[in-house]
Structure formats: structure tokens, C-alpha cells
GROMACS .gro file of C-alpha atoms in nm:
model
  126
    1UNK     CA    1   0.000   0.000   0.000
    2UNK     CA    2   0.146   0.332  -0.107
    3UNK     CA    3   0.096   0.610   0.142
    4UNK     CA    4   0.173   0.971   0.065
    5UNK     CA    5   0.159   1.252   0.319
    6UNK     CA    6   0.204   1.615   0.219
    7UNK     CA    7   0.307   1.901   0.445
    8UNK     CA    8   0.442   2.251   0.419
    9UNK     CA    9   0.150   2.445   0.279
   10UNK     CA   10   0.051   2.783   0.411
   11UNK     CA   11  -0.010   3.145   0.328
   12UNK     CA   12   0.249   3.372   0.172
   13UNK     CA   13   0.260   3.703  -0.009
   14UNK     CA   14   0.325   3.725  -0.381
   15UNK     CA   15   0.693   3.693  -0.456
   16UNK     CA   16   0.751   3.473  -0.155
   17UNK     CA   17   0.857   3.110  -0.128
   18UNK     CA   18   0.729   2.788   0.022
   19UNK     CA   19   0.858   2.433   0.028
   20UNK     CA   20   0.617   2.143   0.019
   21UNK     CA   21   0.715   1.797   0.138
   22UNK     CA   22   0.572   1.456   0.054
   23UNK     CA   23   0.660   1.164   0.277
   24UNK     CA   24   0.673   0.821   0.114
   25UNK     CA   25   0.863   0.499   0.168
   26UNK     CA   26   1.199   0.459  -0.001
   27UNK     CA   27   1.083   0.193  -0.247
   28UNK     CA   28   0.810   0.421  -0.375
   29UNK     CA   29   1.040   0.720  -0.412
   30UNK     CA   30   1.295   0.512  -0.603
   31UNK     CA   31   1.070   0.309  -0.830
   32UNK     CA   32   0.759   0.515  -0.890
   33UNK     CA   33   0.692   0.819  -1.100
   34UNK     CA   34   0.635   1.086  -0.835
   35UNK     CA   35   0.447   1.404  -0.906
   36UNK     CA   36   0.295   1.721  -0.771
   37UNK     CA   37  -0.048   1.838  -0.881
   38UNK     CA   38  -0.265   2.131  -0.784
   39UNK     CA   39  -0.635   2.194  -0.789
   40UNK     CA   40  -0.854   2.500  -0.760
   41UNK     CA   41  -1.234   2.502  -0.740
   42UNK     CA   42  -1.396   2.461  -1.078
   43UNK     CA   43  -1.077   2.355  -1.255
   44UNK     CA   44  -0.925   2.021  -1.340
   45UNK     CA   45  -0.635   1.900  -1.133
   46UNK     CA   46  -0.319   2.030  -1.299
   47UNK     CA   47   0.014   1.854  -1.312
   48UNK     CA   48   0.287   2.081  -1.176
   49UNK     CA   49   0.602   1.868  -1.177
   50UNK     CA   50   0.715   1.507  -1.183
   51UNK     CA   51   1.030   1.311  -1.116
   52UNK     CA   52   1.150   0.959  -1.182
   53UNK     CA   53   1.455   0.930  -0.962
   54UNK     CA   54   1.598   0.611  -1.117
   55UNK     CA   55   1.663   0.794  -1.441
   56UNK     CA   56   1.685   1.146  -1.306
   57UNK     CA   57   1.413   1.264  -1.542
   58UNK     CA   58   1.228   1.572  -1.427
   59UNK     CA   59   0.928   1.744  -1.580
   60UNK     CA   60   0.762   2.080  -1.518
   61UNK     CA   61   0.446   2.247  -1.632
   62UNK     CA   62   0.520   2.558  -1.839
   63UNK     CA   63   0.342   2.770  -1.579
   64UNK     CA   64   0.600   2.690  -1.311
   65UNK     CA   65   0.924   2.642  -1.506
   66UNK     CA   66   1.202   2.850  -1.359
   67UNK     CA   67   1.010   2.908  -1.035
   68UNK     CA   68   0.944   2.561  -0.892
   69UNK     CA   69   1.193   2.282  -0.828
   70UNK     CA   70   1.107   1.919  -0.761
   71UNK     CA   71   1.356   1.704  -0.575
   72UNK     CA   72   1.394   1.406  -0.346
   73UNK     CA   73   1.592   1.325  -0.034
   74UNK     CA   74   1.614   0.947  -0.017
   75UNK     CA   75   1.780   0.957   0.325
   76UNK     CA   76   1.473   1.131   0.466
   77UNK     CA   77   1.217   0.953   0.247
   78UNK     CA   78   1.087   1.285   0.126
   79UNK     CA   79   1.000   1.449  -0.203
   80UNK     CA   80   0.998   1.827  -0.217
   81UNK     CA   81   0.847   2.103  -0.423
   82UNK     CA   82   1.040   2.424  -0.370
   83UNK     CA   83   0.824   2.712  -0.487
   84UNK     CA   84   0.970   3.057  -0.540
   85UNK     CA   85   0.842   3.383  -0.693
   86UNK     CA   86   0.494   3.274  -0.598
   87UNK     CA   87   0.198   3.436  -0.768
   88UNK     CA   88  -0.166   3.463  -0.661
   89UNK     CA   89  -0.254   3.223  -0.942
   90UNK     CA   90  -0.043   2.957  -0.770
   91UNK     CA   91  -0.306   2.947  -0.497
   92UNK     CA   92  -0.442   2.592  -0.489
   93UNK     CA   93  -0.461   2.267  -0.301
   94UNK     CA   94  -0.140   2.083  -0.380
   95UNK     CA   95  -0.128   1.704  -0.398
   96UNK     CA   96   0.153   1.453  -0.403
   97UNK     CA   97   0.096   1.161  -0.639
   98UNK     CA   98   0.267   0.839  -0.737
   99UNK     CA   99   0.237   0.572  -1.002
  100UNK     CA  100   0.440   0.262  -1.075
  101UNK     CA  101   0.630   0.350  -1.388
  102UNK     CA  102   0.892   0.575  -1.537
  103UNK     CA  103   0.676   0.887  -1.594
  104UNK     CA  104   0.709   0.823  -1.967
  105UNK     CA  105   0.629   1.131  -2.168
  106UNK     CA  106   0.470   1.315  -1.878
  107UNK     CA  107   0.168   1.523  -1.973
  108UNK     CA  108   0.048   1.627  -1.630
  109UNK     CA  109  -0.269   1.421  -1.664
  110UNK     CA  110  -0.405   1.319  -1.327
  111UNK     CA  111  -0.543   0.994  -1.466
  112UNK     CA  112  -0.189   0.863  -1.509
  113UNK     CA  113  -0.141   0.851  -1.130
  114UNK     CA  114  -0.286   0.590  -0.899
  115UNK     CA  115  -0.188   0.700  -0.550
  116UNK     CA  116  -0.261   1.037  -0.394
  117UNK     CA  117  -0.196   1.222  -0.074
  118UNK     CA  118  -0.456   1.422   0.114
  119UNK     CA  119  -0.335   1.759  -0.012
  120UNK     CA  120  -0.195   2.073   0.144
  121UNK     CA  121  -0.329   2.423   0.085
  122UNK     CA  122  -0.114   2.699  -0.059
  123UNK     CA  123  -0.251   3.053  -0.057
  124UNK     CA  124  -0.066   3.341  -0.223
  125UNK     CA  125  -0.193   3.691  -0.156
  126UNK     CA  126  -0.125   3.993  -0.373
   0.00000   0.00000   0.00000
């Protein structure tokens, strides 16, 4: 059973930074495609970033390239999403997700992921 637990959300002013964490077991972090998604009311869940650590492949949505960084710390069994230069439009519930596989040609489609965390809220004020 894959369990994912997010933390690190909160409120920040535009231009600020936050770091989200996703706790998972080491096998999952090493062998699964791991991703971050976000969701706002009335919109589909949007893929933000993904990583497949075995190959080192990393993917970002165009909307966050250059501002967000996805990474893992295998010693701590954590995946991170470092978010900088935050904008009000980044306000959303952020979810950690995992799926057995290599990420393939990642499209950010939520249907490609099987396991989900409970989410953590990020609010960016202008």
C-alpha cells in the first residue's frame, strides 16, 4: 500500500517562497513516478512537476518552469516542491501523487497517477 503525506503548505505574499514535502517509503520514491499536482475550485487538477529518480528525469508544467523545483531526499524519504516567486494564481490545493512507472512522456494528466496524498493548501496573496 502506497501512502503519501504532504506538508508545508501555508499562506504567503506574492513573490515569496514555500517548500512542500511529501513523505513516502523509499521503495516508492525510487521506483515510482512521483508528481505534484494542484487543484482550484472549478478547474481540473493540474500537473505541476514530476520526477522519476531512477533515471533522473524531471518534468515541469510551463506555468511553473524557472520558479518551482522538484527534488527528493532518499535519506529522509521525502520528495519536495520548492516554490519561489509565488503568484496569486499559484493558490491551490497541492497534492503529491505516485504511479508505478517511469513517468514516460509526462503530460500532467491526473489519470496517469494511482496514488494520492490528502493535499496541502497553498494561498498566495497579492
